Tab-separated table of C-alpha atoms and ligand atoms in Angstrom:
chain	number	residue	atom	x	y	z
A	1	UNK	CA	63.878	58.836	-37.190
A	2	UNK	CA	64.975	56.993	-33.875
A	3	UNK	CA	65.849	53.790	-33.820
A	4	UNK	CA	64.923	51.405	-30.854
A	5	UNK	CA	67.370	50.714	-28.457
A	6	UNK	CA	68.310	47.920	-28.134
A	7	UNK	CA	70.625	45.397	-26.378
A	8	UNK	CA	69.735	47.213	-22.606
A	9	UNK	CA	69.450	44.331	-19.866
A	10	UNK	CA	66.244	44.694	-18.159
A	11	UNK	CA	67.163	44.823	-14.969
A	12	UNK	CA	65.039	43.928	-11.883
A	13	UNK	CA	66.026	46.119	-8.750
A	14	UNK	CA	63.312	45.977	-5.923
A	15	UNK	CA	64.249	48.702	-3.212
A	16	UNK	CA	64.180	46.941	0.066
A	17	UNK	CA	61.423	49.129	1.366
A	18	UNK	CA	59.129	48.360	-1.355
A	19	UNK	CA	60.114	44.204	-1.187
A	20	UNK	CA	59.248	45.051	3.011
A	21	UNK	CA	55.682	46.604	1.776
A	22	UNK	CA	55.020	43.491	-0.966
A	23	UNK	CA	55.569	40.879	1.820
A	24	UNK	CA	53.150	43.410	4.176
A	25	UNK	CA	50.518	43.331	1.523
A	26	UNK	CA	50.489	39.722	0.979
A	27	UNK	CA	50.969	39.164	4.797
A	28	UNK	CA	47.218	41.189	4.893
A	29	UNK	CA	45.532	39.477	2.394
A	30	UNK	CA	46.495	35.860	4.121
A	31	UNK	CA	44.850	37.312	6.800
A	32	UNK	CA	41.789	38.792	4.995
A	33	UNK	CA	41.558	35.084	3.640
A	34	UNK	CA	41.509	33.094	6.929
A	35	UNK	CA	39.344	35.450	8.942
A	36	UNK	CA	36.940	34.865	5.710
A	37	UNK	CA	37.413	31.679	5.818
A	38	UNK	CA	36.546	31.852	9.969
A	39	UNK	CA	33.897	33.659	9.526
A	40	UNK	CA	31.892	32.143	6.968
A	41	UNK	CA	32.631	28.408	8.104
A	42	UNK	CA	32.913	28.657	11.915
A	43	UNK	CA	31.200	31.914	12.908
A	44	UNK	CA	28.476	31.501	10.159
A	45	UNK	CA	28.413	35.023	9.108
A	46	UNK	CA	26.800	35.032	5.378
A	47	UNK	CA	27.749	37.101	2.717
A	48	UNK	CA	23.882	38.028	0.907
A	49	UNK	CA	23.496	36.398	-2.125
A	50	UNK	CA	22.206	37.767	-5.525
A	51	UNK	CA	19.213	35.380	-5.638
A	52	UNK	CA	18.327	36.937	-9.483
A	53	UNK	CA	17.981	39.809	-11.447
A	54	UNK	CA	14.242	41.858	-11.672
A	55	UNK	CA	13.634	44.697	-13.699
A	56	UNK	CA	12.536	47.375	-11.695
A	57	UNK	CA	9.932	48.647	-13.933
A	58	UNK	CA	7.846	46.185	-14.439
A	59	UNK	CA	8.734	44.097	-11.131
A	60	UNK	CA	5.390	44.599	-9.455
A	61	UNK	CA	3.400	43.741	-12.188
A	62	UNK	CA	3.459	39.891	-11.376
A	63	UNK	CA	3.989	37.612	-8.065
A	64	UNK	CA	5.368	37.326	-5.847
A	65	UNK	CA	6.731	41.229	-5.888
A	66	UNK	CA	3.104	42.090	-7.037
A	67	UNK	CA	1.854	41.488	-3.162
A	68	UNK	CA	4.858	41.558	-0.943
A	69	UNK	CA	4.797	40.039	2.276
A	70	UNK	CA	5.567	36.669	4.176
A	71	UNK	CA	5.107	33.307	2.447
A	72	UNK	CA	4.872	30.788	4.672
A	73	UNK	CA	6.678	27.491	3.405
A	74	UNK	CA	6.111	25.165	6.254
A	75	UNK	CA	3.995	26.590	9.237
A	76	UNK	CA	6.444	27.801	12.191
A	77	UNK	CA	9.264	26.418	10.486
A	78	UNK	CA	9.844	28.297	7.156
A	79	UNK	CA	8.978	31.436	6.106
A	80	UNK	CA	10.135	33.638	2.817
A	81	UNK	CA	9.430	37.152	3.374
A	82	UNK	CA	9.791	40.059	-0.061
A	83	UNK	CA	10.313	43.453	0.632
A	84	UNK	CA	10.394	45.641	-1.383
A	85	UNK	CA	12.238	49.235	-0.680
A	86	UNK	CA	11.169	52.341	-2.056
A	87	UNK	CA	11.873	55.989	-1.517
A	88	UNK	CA	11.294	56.068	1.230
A	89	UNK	CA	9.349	53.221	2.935
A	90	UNK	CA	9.459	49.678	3.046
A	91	UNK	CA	6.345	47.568	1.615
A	92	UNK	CA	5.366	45.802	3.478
A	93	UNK	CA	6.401	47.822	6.669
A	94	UNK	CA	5.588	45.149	9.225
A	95	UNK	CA	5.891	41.582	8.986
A	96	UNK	CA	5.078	38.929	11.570
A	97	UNK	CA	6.708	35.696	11.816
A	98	UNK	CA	7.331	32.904	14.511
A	99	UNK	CA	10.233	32.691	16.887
A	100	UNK	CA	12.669	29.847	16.461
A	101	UNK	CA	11.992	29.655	12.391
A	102	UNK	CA	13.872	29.757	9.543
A	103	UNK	CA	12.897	32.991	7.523
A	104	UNK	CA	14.363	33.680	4.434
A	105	UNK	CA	14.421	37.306	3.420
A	106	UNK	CA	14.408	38.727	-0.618
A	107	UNK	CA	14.678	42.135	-1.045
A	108	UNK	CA	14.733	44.274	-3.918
A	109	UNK	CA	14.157	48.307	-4.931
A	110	UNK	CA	13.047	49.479	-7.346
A	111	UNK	CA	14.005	53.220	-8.007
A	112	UNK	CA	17.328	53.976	-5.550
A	113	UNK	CA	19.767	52.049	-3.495
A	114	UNK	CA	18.237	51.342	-0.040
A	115	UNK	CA	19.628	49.165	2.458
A	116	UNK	CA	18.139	47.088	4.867
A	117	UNK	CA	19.131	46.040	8.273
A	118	UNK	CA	17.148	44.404	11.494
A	119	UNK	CA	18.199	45.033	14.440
A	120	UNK	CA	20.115	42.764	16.809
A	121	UNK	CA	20.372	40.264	13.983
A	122	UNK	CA	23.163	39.549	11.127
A	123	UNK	CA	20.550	40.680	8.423
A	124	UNK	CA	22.382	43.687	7.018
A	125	UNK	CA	22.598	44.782	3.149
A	126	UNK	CA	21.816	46.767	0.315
A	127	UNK	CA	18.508	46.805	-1.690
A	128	UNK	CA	19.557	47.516	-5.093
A	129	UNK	CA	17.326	48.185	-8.112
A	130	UNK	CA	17.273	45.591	-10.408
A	131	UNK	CA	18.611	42.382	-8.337
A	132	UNK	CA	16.986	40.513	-5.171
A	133	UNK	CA	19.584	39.672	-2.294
A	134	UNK	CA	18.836	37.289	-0.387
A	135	UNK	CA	19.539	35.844	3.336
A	136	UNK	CA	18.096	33.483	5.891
A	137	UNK	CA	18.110	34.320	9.762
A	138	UNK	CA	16.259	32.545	12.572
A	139	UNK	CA	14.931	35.061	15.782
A	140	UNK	CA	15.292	33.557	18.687
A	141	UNK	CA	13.571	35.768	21.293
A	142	UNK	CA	9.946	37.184	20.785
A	143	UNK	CA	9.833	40.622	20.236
A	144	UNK	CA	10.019	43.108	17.592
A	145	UNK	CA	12.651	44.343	15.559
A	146	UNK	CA	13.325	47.123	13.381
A	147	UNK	CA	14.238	47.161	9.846
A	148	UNK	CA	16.097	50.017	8.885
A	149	UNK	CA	17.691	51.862	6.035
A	150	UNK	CA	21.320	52.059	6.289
A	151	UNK	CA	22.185	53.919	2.742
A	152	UNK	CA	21.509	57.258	2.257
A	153	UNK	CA	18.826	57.401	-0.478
A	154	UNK	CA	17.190	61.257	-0.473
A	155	UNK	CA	15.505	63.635	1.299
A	156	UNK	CA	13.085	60.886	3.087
A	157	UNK	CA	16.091	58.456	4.311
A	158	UNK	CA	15.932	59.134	8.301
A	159	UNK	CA	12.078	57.677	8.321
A	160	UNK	CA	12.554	54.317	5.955
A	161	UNK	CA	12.062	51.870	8.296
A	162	UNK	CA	9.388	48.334	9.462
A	163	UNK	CA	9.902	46.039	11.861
A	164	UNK	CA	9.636	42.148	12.383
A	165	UNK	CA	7.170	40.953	14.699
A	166	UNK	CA	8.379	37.776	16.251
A	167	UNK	CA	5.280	36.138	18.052
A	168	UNK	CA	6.021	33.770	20.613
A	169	UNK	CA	5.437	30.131	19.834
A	170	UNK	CA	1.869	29.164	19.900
A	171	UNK	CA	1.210	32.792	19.240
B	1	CUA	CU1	16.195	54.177	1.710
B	1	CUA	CU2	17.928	55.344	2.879
């Protein structure tokens, strides 16, 4: 039977290397914070939001995932657009919407992760199964622009893809 020792001093040595590399590590994540900070506030760079959680299964069974597509909320000012992403297509595959508005975008899968990314915009994240993420962007310039997938999601990955018309205004 041992008996616990007892009476040792716990002593705190930090090697001066490893007290170097704590003060590095803390150094990086002051930075991490500010260019967050930067980039969120001044740069307006949003991080996509989980707007809710869906089941999969049964998410096309009702509106509004039942007939995807754009919404429009106020004519050539607001638009909500749902995609959903599937292997290995996007439904809808084309959308058109009005330069200059503000078009909300809520996208979901519903067997795999997909992701989904326009072009030349900051629209740029993952469709997962089960929640709808969420971001706003405005296009600026007519023209169309691809939506692509950016995760690797089987055999059929290289072809998921749509676009965004953007119709002049007045168009
Ligand atoms: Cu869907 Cu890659």
């Amino acid at each position: 039977m041992s008996t616990p020792e007892t009476g040792e001093k716990l002593q705190m040595h930090i090697d001066p290397t490893e007290r170097a590399w704590i003060r590095t590590a803390i150094a990086v994540l002051i930075v991490f914070a500010v260019s967050v900070t930067i980039a969120g506030f001044m740069l307006g760079i949003q991080v996509p939001t989980e707007e809710q959680r869906v089941n999969p299964n049964t998410l096309q069974d009702s509106l509004p995932w039942s007939e995807p597509g754009v919404r429009t909320i106020q004519e050539n000012s607001e638009y909500h657009v749902y995609v959903v992403a599937k292997q290995f297509f996007y439904e809808p595959n084309q959308v058109e919407v009005p330069v200059g508005a503000e078009v909300t975008f809520f996208v979901t899968s519903t067997d795999v992760q997909h992701g989904f990314k326009i072009q030349d915009t900051n629209v740029n994240f993952m469709a997962i199964p089960g929640e709808v993420s969420k971001l706003t962007t405005t296009f600026d310039e007519p023209g169309t622009y691809d939506y692509i997938c950016t995760e690797y999601c089987g055999l059929g990955h290289a072809v998921m893809f749509g676009s965004v018309v953007v119709t002049p205004e007045g168009g």
